[in-house]
């Protein structure tokens, strides 16, 4: 019978190595230095949270790093979307229904309605004579909203202005795609790009944070009506008639 006491340490099975895997350990440290939290490190490296904590507990998290701030913003957005997602969906559905009902109520503008609406649009958004330039009565309309631009064109058409009397110019920031903007506006108004006047470029100011940027930014379209003093007087008269035809405020 074998003597069990004869068994020495060399006869014991080797213990499994439980130290950090070098590649995973280094990756965990790298993520920590970039501002990752322990749960994020554990998920991305593929280890238990307790293991990730042991590996990086000597490194305080840098909460001021750009990546950490970006992650906090992303996390905040996820939480906000989860909390308000249902409310936003209901709001968007209610808005779409209200817009559809209002559009159905309008149906089609009669010529008189079109002229009244067009005059009001111009008086809000178009060029007007100033006290220091009382006789500057040129009709000049500039806007970035394609709906208002098209309404204005239908308005001047209803007042007898033909296409030959119209001139178009795009105004856009110099760091945007001016050529693409011209093509887009030209397709909208049905005028060849070659008939557009030279584009007016606005100087880019890096210190100004603009919101009107990106793929959907197409600048503004200016529509000039040639020899338009009498047309301006007519618009001015329509607005006076509209003002006189409405009772005073509070009456």
mmCIF file of C-alpha atoms in Angstrom:
data_model
loop_
_atom_site.group_PDB
_atom_site.id
_atom_site.type_symbol
_atom_site.label_atom_id
_atom_site.label_comp_id
_atom_site.label_asym_id
_atom_site.label_seq_id
_atom_site.Cartn_x
_atom_site.Cartn_y
_atom_site.Cartn_z
ATOM 1 C CA UNK A 1 0.000 0.000 0.000
ATOM 2 C CA UNK A 2 1.411 3.340 -1.004
ATOM 3 C CA UNK A 3 2.283 5.800 1.715
ATOM 4 C CA UNK A 4 0.268 8.969 1.173
ATOM 5 C CA UNK A 5 2.748 10.955 3.209
ATOM 6 C CA UNK A 6 5.296 10.375 0.507
ATOM 7 C CA UNK A 7 3.496 12.749 -1.763
ATOM 8 C CA UNK A 8 5.385 16.074 -1.853
ATOM 9 C CA UNK A 9 4.553 19.497 -3.239
ATOM 10 C CA UNK A 10 5.841 18.493 -6.629
ATOM 11 C CA UNK A 11 3.081 15.906 -6.907
ATOM 12 C CA UNK A 12 0.251 18.501 -6.447
ATOM 13 C CA UNK A 13 -1.518 19.741 -9.639
ATOM 14 C CA UNK A 14 -0.428 23.225 -10.739
ATOM 15 C CA UNK A 15 -2.857 25.995 -9.660
ATOM 16 C CA UNK A 16 -4.635 27.965 -12.424
ATOM 17 C CA UNK A 17 -3.076 31.364 -13.097
ATOM 18 C CA UNK A 18 -5.533 34.061 -12.012
ATOM 19 C CA UNK A 19 -3.562 37.226 -12.730
ATOM 20 C CA UNK A 20 -4.767 39.768 -15.292
ATOM 21 C CA UNK A 21 -4.509 38.853 -18.947
ATOM 22 C CA UNK A 22 -1.961 41.412 -20.181
ATOM 23 C CA UNK A 23 -3.889 42.490 -23.276
ATOM 24 C CA UNK A 24 -7.194 42.853 -21.436
ATOM 25 C CA UNK A 25 -5.557 44.507 -18.460
ATOM 26 C CA UNK A 26 -3.847 47.122 -20.636
ATOM 27 C CA UNK A 27 -7.100 47.745 -22.506
ATOM 28 C CA UNK A 28 -8.914 48.250 -19.198
ATOM 29 C CA UNK A 29 -6.317 50.782 -18.079
ATOM 30 C CA UNK A 30 -6.531 52.586 -21.392
ATOM 31 C CA UNK A 31 -10.313 52.838 -21.151
ATOM 32 C CA UNK A 32 -10.090 54.094 -17.580
ATOM 33 C CA UNK A 33 -7.684 56.833 -18.568
ATOM 34 C CA UNK A 34 -10.176 57.869 -21.242
ATOM 35 C CA UNK A 35 -12.820 58.321 -18.539
ATOM 36 C CA UNK A 36 -14.741 55.032 -18.771
ATOM 37 C CA UNK A 37 -16.635 53.775 -15.746
ATOM 38 C CA UNK A 38 -16.114 50.294 -14.263
ATOM 39 C CA UNK A 39 -19.349 48.875 -15.788
ATOM 40 C CA UNK A 40 -18.363 50.228 -19.200
ATOM 41 C CA UNK A 41 -14.878 48.746 -18.927
ATOM 42 C CA UNK A 42 -16.239 45.363 -17.833
ATOM 43 C CA UNK A 43 -18.630 45.273 -20.772
ATOM 44 C CA UNK A 44 -16.118 46.352 -23.403
ATOM 45 C CA UNK A 45 -13.261 44.160 -22.156
ATOM 46 C CA UNK A 46 -15.466 41.168 -21.402
ATOM 47 C CA UNK A 47 -14.728 40.575 -17.721
ATOM 48 C CA UNK A 48 -16.719 40.705 -14.514
ATOM 49 C CA UNK A 49 -17.301 44.089 -12.902
ATOM 50 C CA UNK A 50 -15.412 42.983 -9.819
ATOM 51 C CA UNK A 51 -12.413 42.095 -11.970
ATOM 52 C CA UNK A 52 -12.553 45.408 -13.803
ATOM 53 C CA UNK A 53 -12.748 47.228 -10.475
ATOM 54 C CA UNK A 54 -9.670 45.422 -9.136
ATOM 55 C CA UNK A 55 -7.711 46.293 -12.267
ATOM 56 C CA UNK A 56 -8.481 50.027 -12.381
ATOM 57 C CA UNK A 57 -9.319 51.030 -8.810
ATOM 58 C CA UNK A 58 -5.971 52.818 -8.475
ATOM 59 C CA UNK A 59 -6.895 55.137 -11.356
ATOM 60 C CA UNK A 60 -9.414 57.892 -10.564
ATOM 61 C CA UNK A 61 -11.862 58.548 -13.373
ATOM 62 C CA UNK A 62 -11.299 61.699 -15.397
ATOM 63 C CA UNK A 63 -14.777 63.183 -15.540
ATOM 64 C CA UNK A 64 -13.592 66.250 -17.405
ATOM 65 C CA UNK A 65 -12.293 64.448 -20.491
ATOM 66 C CA UNK A 66 -14.132 65.119 -23.732
ATOM 67 C CA UNK A 67 -14.975 61.434 -24.108
ATOM 68 C CA UNK A 68 -16.392 61.277 -20.583
ATOM 69 C CA UNK A 69 -18.531 64.327 -21.247
ATOM 70 C CA UNK A 70 -19.713 62.838 -24.537
ATOM 71 C CA UNK A 71 -20.695 59.618 -22.800
ATOM 72 C CA UNK A 72 -22.596 61.512 -20.118
ATOM 73 C CA UNK A 73 -24.466 63.419 -22.807
ATOM 74 C CA UNK A 74 -25.265 60.199 -24.636
ATOM 75 C CA UNK A 75 -26.416 58.545 -21.420
ATOM 76 C CA UNK A 76 -28.550 61.553 -20.542
ATOM 77 C CA UNK A 77 -30.166 61.429 -23.991
ATOM 78 C CA UNK A 78 -30.944 57.732 -23.622
ATOM 79 C CA UNK A 79 -32.531 58.324 -20.226
ATOM 80 C CA UNK A 80 -34.484 61.324 -21.488
ATOM 81 C CA UNK A 81 -35.715 59.446 -24.555
ATOM 82 C CA UNK A 82 -36.798 56.540 -22.379
ATOM 83 C CA UNK A 83 -38.668 58.860 -20.021
ATOM 84 C CA UNK A 84 -40.255 61.145 -22.606
ATOM 85 C CA UNK A 85 -40.362 58.950 -25.711
ATOM 86 C CA UNK A 86 -44.034 58.058 -25.356
ATOM 87 C CA UNK A 87 -44.973 61.664 -24.629
ATOM 88 C CA UNK A 88 -43.048 62.903 -27.677
ATOM 89 C CA UNK A 89 -44.660 60.306 -29.919
ATOM 90 C CA UNK A 90 -48.120 61.395 -28.735
ATOM 91 C CA UNK A 91 -47.203 65.059 -29.202
ATOM 92 C CA UNK A 92 -45.896 64.463 -32.725
ATOM 93 C CA UNK A 93 -49.048 62.546 -33.652
ATOM 94 C CA UNK A 94 -51.249 65.349 -32.281
ATOM 95 C CA UNK A 95 -49.234 67.932 -34.221
ATOM 96 C CA UNK A 96 -49.532 65.980 -37.479
ATOM 97 C CA UNK A 97 -53.301 65.679 -36.986
ATOM 98 C CA UNK A 98 -53.674 69.414 -36.266
ATOM 99 C CA UNK A 99 -51.601 70.349 -39.332
ATOM 100 C CA UNK A 100 -53.618 68.028 -41.571
ATOM 101 C CA UNK A 101 -56.942 69.428 -40.322
ATOM 102 C CA UNK A 102 -55.814 73.043 -40.772
ATOM 103 C CA UNK A 103 -54.520 72.322 -44.287
ATOM 104 C CA UNK A 104 -57.807 70.643 -45.200
ATOM 105 C CA UNK A 105 -59.694 73.699 -43.914
ATOM 106 C CA UNK A 106 -57.716 76.022 -46.212
ATOM 107 C CA UNK A 107 -58.315 73.843 -49.289
ATOM 108 C CA UNK A 108 -57.438 76.324 -52.054
ATOM 109 C CA UNK A 109 -56.821 80.059 -51.881
ATOM 110 C CA UNK A 110 -59.038 82.183 -54.089
ATOM 111 C CA UNK A 111 -57.284 85.013 -55.977
ATOM 112 C CA UNK A 112 -58.395 87.681 -53.494
ATOM 113 C CA UNK A 113 -57.227 85.584 -50.530
ATOM 114 C CA UNK A 114 -53.902 84.906 -52.230
ATOM 115 C CA UNK A 115 -53.327 88.615 -52.800
ATOM 116 C CA UNK A 116 -54.172 89.505 -49.198
ATOM 117 C CA UNK A 117 -51.951 86.772 -47.800
ATOM 118 C CA UNK A 118 -49.143 87.609 -50.229
ATOM 119 C CA UNK A 119 -49.229 91.294 -49.325
ATOM 120 C CA UNK A 120 -49.020 90.439 -45.618
ATOM 121 C CA UNK A 121 -46.100 88.081 -46.247
ATOM 122 C CA UNK A 122 -44.268 90.749 -48.209
ATOM 123 C CA UNK A 123 -44.899 93.442 -45.608
ATOM 124 C CA UNK A 124 -43.396 91.150 -42.944
ATOM 125 C CA UNK A 125 -40.440 89.768 -44.902
ATOM 126 C CA UNK A 126 -39.849 92.051 -47.891
ATOM 127 C CA UNK A 127 -37.952 95.274 -48.332
ATOM 128 C CA UNK A 128 -39.783 98.488 -47.443
ATOM 129 C CA UNK A 129 -39.154 102.196 -47.832
ATOM 130 C CA UNK A 130 -37.446 103.789 -44.831
ATOM 131 C CA UNK A 131 -37.868 107.269 -43.332
ATOM 132 C CA UNK A 132 -34.393 108.127 -44.637
ATOM 133 C CA UNK A 133 -35.222 106.546 -48.050
ATOM 134 C CA UNK A 134 -38.932 107.270 -48.476
ATOM 135 C CA UNK A 135 -38.911 106.787 -52.246
ATOM 136 C CA UNK A 136 -36.998 103.499 -52.303
ATOM 137 C CA UNK A 137 -40.043 101.514 -53.403
ATOM 138 C CA UNK A 138 -38.482 98.455 -55.007
ATOM 139 C CA UNK A 139 -40.098 95.071 -54.404
ATOM 140 C CA UNK A 140 -37.426 92.805 -52.977
ATOM 141 C CA UNK A 141 -38.255 89.611 -51.083
ATOM 142 C CA UNK A 142 -35.691 87.494 -49.250
ATOM 143 C CA UNK A 143 -36.346 84.348 -47.249
ATOM 144 C CA UNK A 144 -34.996 80.907 -46.416
ATOM 145 C CA UNK A 145 -38.432 79.263 -46.200
ATOM 146 C CA UNK A 146 -39.381 77.628 -49.517
ATOM 147 C CA UNK A 147 -43.083 77.765 -48.635
ATOM 148 C CA UNK A 148 -42.985 81.564 -48.239
ATOM 149 C CA UNK A 149 -40.891 81.986 -51.385
ATOM 150 C CA UNK A 150 -43.397 80.032 -53.469
ATOM 151 C CA UNK A 151 -46.337 81.926 -51.966
ATOM 152 C CA UNK A 152 -44.651 85.213 -52.808
ATOM 153 C CA UNK A 153 -44.111 84.105 -56.416
ATOM 154 C CA UNK A 154 -47.766 83.103 -56.750
ATOM 155 C CA UNK A 155 -48.725 86.449 -55.231
ATOM 156 C CA UNK A 156 -46.787 88.608 -57.709
ATOM 157 C CA UNK A 157 -48.047 86.396 -60.530
ATOM 158 C CA UNK A 158 -51.620 87.086 -59.391
ATOM 159 C CA UNK A 159 -50.823 90.805 -59.603
ATOM 160 C CA UNK A 160 -49.703 90.487 -63.220
ATOM 161 C CA UNK A 161 -45.923 90.136 -62.824
ATOM 162 C CA UNK A 162 -44.415 87.836 -65.459
ATOM 163 C CA UNK A 163 -41.294 85.651 -65.120
ATOM 164 C CA UNK A 164 -39.230 88.049 -67.240
ATOM 165 C CA UNK A 165 -39.479 90.695 -64.522
ATOM 166 C CA UNK A 166 -38.010 88.462 -61.798
ATOM 167 C CA UNK A 167 -34.367 88.179 -60.771
ATOM 168 C CA UNK A 168 -33.037 85.554 -58.361
ATOM 169 C CA UNK A 169 -29.963 85.548 -56.137
ATOM 170 C CA UNK A 170 -28.824 83.122 -53.428
ATOM 171 C CA UNK A 171 -27.270 84.493 -50.250
ATOM 172 C CA UNK A 172 -25.294 81.934 -48.245
ATOM 173 C CA UNK A 173 -22.302 81.582 -45.906
ATOM 174 C CA UNK A 174 -18.991 81.156 -47.681
ATOM 175 C CA UNK A 175 -18.199 77.818 -46.004
ATOM 176 C CA UNK A 176 -21.392 76.195 -47.338
ATOM 177 C CA UNK A 177 -21.958 74.505 -50.708
ATOM 178 C CA UNK A 178 -23.099 77.540 -52.679
ATOM 179 C CA UNK A 179 -23.364 75.734 -56.027
ATOM 180 C CA UNK A 180 -25.620 73.050 -54.565
ATOM 181 C CA UNK A 181 -27.775 75.730 -52.923
ATOM 182 C CA UNK A 182 -28.246 77.477 -56.277
ATOM 183 C CA UNK A 183 -29.243 74.176 -57.908
ATOM 184 C CA UNK A 184 -31.742 73.482 -55.136
ATOM 185 C CA UNK A 185 -33.403 76.904 -55.313
ATOM 186 C CA UNK A 186 -33.409 76.845 -59.117
ATOM 187 C CA UNK A 187 -35.286 73.545 -59.127
ATOM 188 C CA UNK A 188 -37.759 74.893 -56.568
ATOM 189 C CA UNK A 189 -38.673 78.031 -58.547
ATOM 190 C CA UNK A 190 -38.339 76.431 -61.976
ATOM 191 C CA UNK A 191 -35.603 78.713 -63.289
ATOM 192 C CA UNK A 192 -32.299 77.563 -64.889
ATOM 193 C CA UNK A 193 -29.245 78.068 -62.692
ATOM 194 C CA UNK A 194 -27.663 80.125 -65.480
ATOM 195 C CA UNK A 195 -30.316 82.792 -64.990
ATOM 196 C CA UNK A 196 -29.459 83.288 -61.311
ATOM 197 C CA UNK A 197 -27.456 86.358 -60.420
ATOM 198 C CA UNK A 198 -24.039 86.030 -58.806
ATOM 199 C CA UNK A 199 -24.292 84.409 -55.371
ATOM 200 C CA UNK A 200 -23.868 86.674 -52.363
ATOM 201 C CA UNK A 201 -21.431 85.061 -49.899
ATOM 202 C CA UNK A 202 -21.591 85.885 -46.206
ATOM 203 C CA UNK A 203 -18.261 85.935 -44.414
ATOM 204 C CA UNK A 204 -17.777 83.004 -42.037
ATOM 205 C CA UNK A 205 -17.064 83.942 -38.427
ATOM 206 C CA UNK A 206 -15.559 80.965 -36.543
ATOM 207 C CA UNK A 207 -16.361 82.524 -33.171
ATOM 208 C CA UNK A 208 -20.085 82.465 -34.000
ATOM 209 C CA UNK A 209 -21.839 79.155 -33.418
ATOM 210 C CA UNK A 210 -24.485 78.969 -36.134
ATOM 211 C CA UNK A 211 -27.443 76.587 -35.946
ATOM 212 C CA UNK A 212 -28.352 77.012 -39.628
ATOM 213 C CA UNK A 213 -25.669 74.675 -40.877
ATOM 214 C CA UNK A 214 -25.358 71.151 -42.192
ATOM 215 C CA UNK A 215 -26.792 69.250 -45.111
ATOM 216 C CA UNK A 216 -30.153 71.039 -45.113
ATOM 217 C CA UNK A 217 -28.692 74.559 -45.089
ATOM 218 C CA UNK A 218 -29.320 76.314 -48.419
ATOM 219 C CA UNK A 219 -29.069 79.965 -47.440
ATOM 220 C CA UNK A 220 -31.693 82.504 -48.480
ATOM 221 C CA UNK A 221 -33.231 83.307 -51.838
ATOM 222 C CA UNK A 222 -33.648 86.917 -52.867
ATOM 223 C CA UNK A 223 -36.335 87.708 -55.448
ATOM 224 C CA UNK A 224 -36.112 91.136 -57.057
ATOM 225 C CA UNK A 225 -38.968 92.483 -59.184
ATOM 226 C CA UNK A 226 -37.797 94.871 -61.895
ATOM 227 C CA UNK A 227 -39.463 98.265 -62.336
ATOM 228 C CA UNK A 228 -41.672 97.545 -59.351
ATOM 229 C CA UNK A 229 -42.505 100.934 -57.822
ATOM 230 C CA UNK A 230 -46.173 100.746 -58.804
ATOM 231 C CA UNK A 231 -46.369 97.172 -57.548
ATOM 232 C CA UNK A 232 -44.917 98.388 -54.246
ATOM 233 C CA UNK A 233 -47.528 101.141 -54.027
ATOM 234 C CA UNK A 234 -50.244 98.570 -54.625
ATOM 235 C CA UNK A 235 -48.910 96.349 -51.823
ATOM 236 C CA UNK A 236 -48.717 99.379 -49.561
ATOM 237 C CA UNK A 237 -52.346 100.195 -50.348
ATOM 238 C CA UNK A 238 -53.500 96.616 -49.726
ATOM 239 C CA UNK A 239 -51.877 96.668 -46.314
ATOM 240 C CA UNK A 240 -53.507 100.019 -45.505
ATOM 241 C CA UNK A 241 -56.880 98.624 -46.549
ATOM 242 C CA UNK A 242 -56.359 95.530 -44.396
ATOM 243 C CA UNK A 243 -55.393 97.686 -41.431
ATOM 244 C CA UNK A 244 -58.388 100.032 -41.919
ATOM 245 C CA UNK A 245 -60.722 97.081 -42.316
ATOM 246 C CA UNK A 246 -59.894 95.545 -38.943
ATOM 247 C CA UNK A 247 -61.400 97.051 -35.755
ATOM 248 C CA UNK A 248 -58.927 98.619 -33.373
ATOM 249 C CA UNK A 249 -57.333 96.493 -30.670
ATOM 250 C CA UNK A 250 -59.651 95.940 -27.704
ATOM 251 C CA UNK A 251 -62.761 97.353 -29.347
#
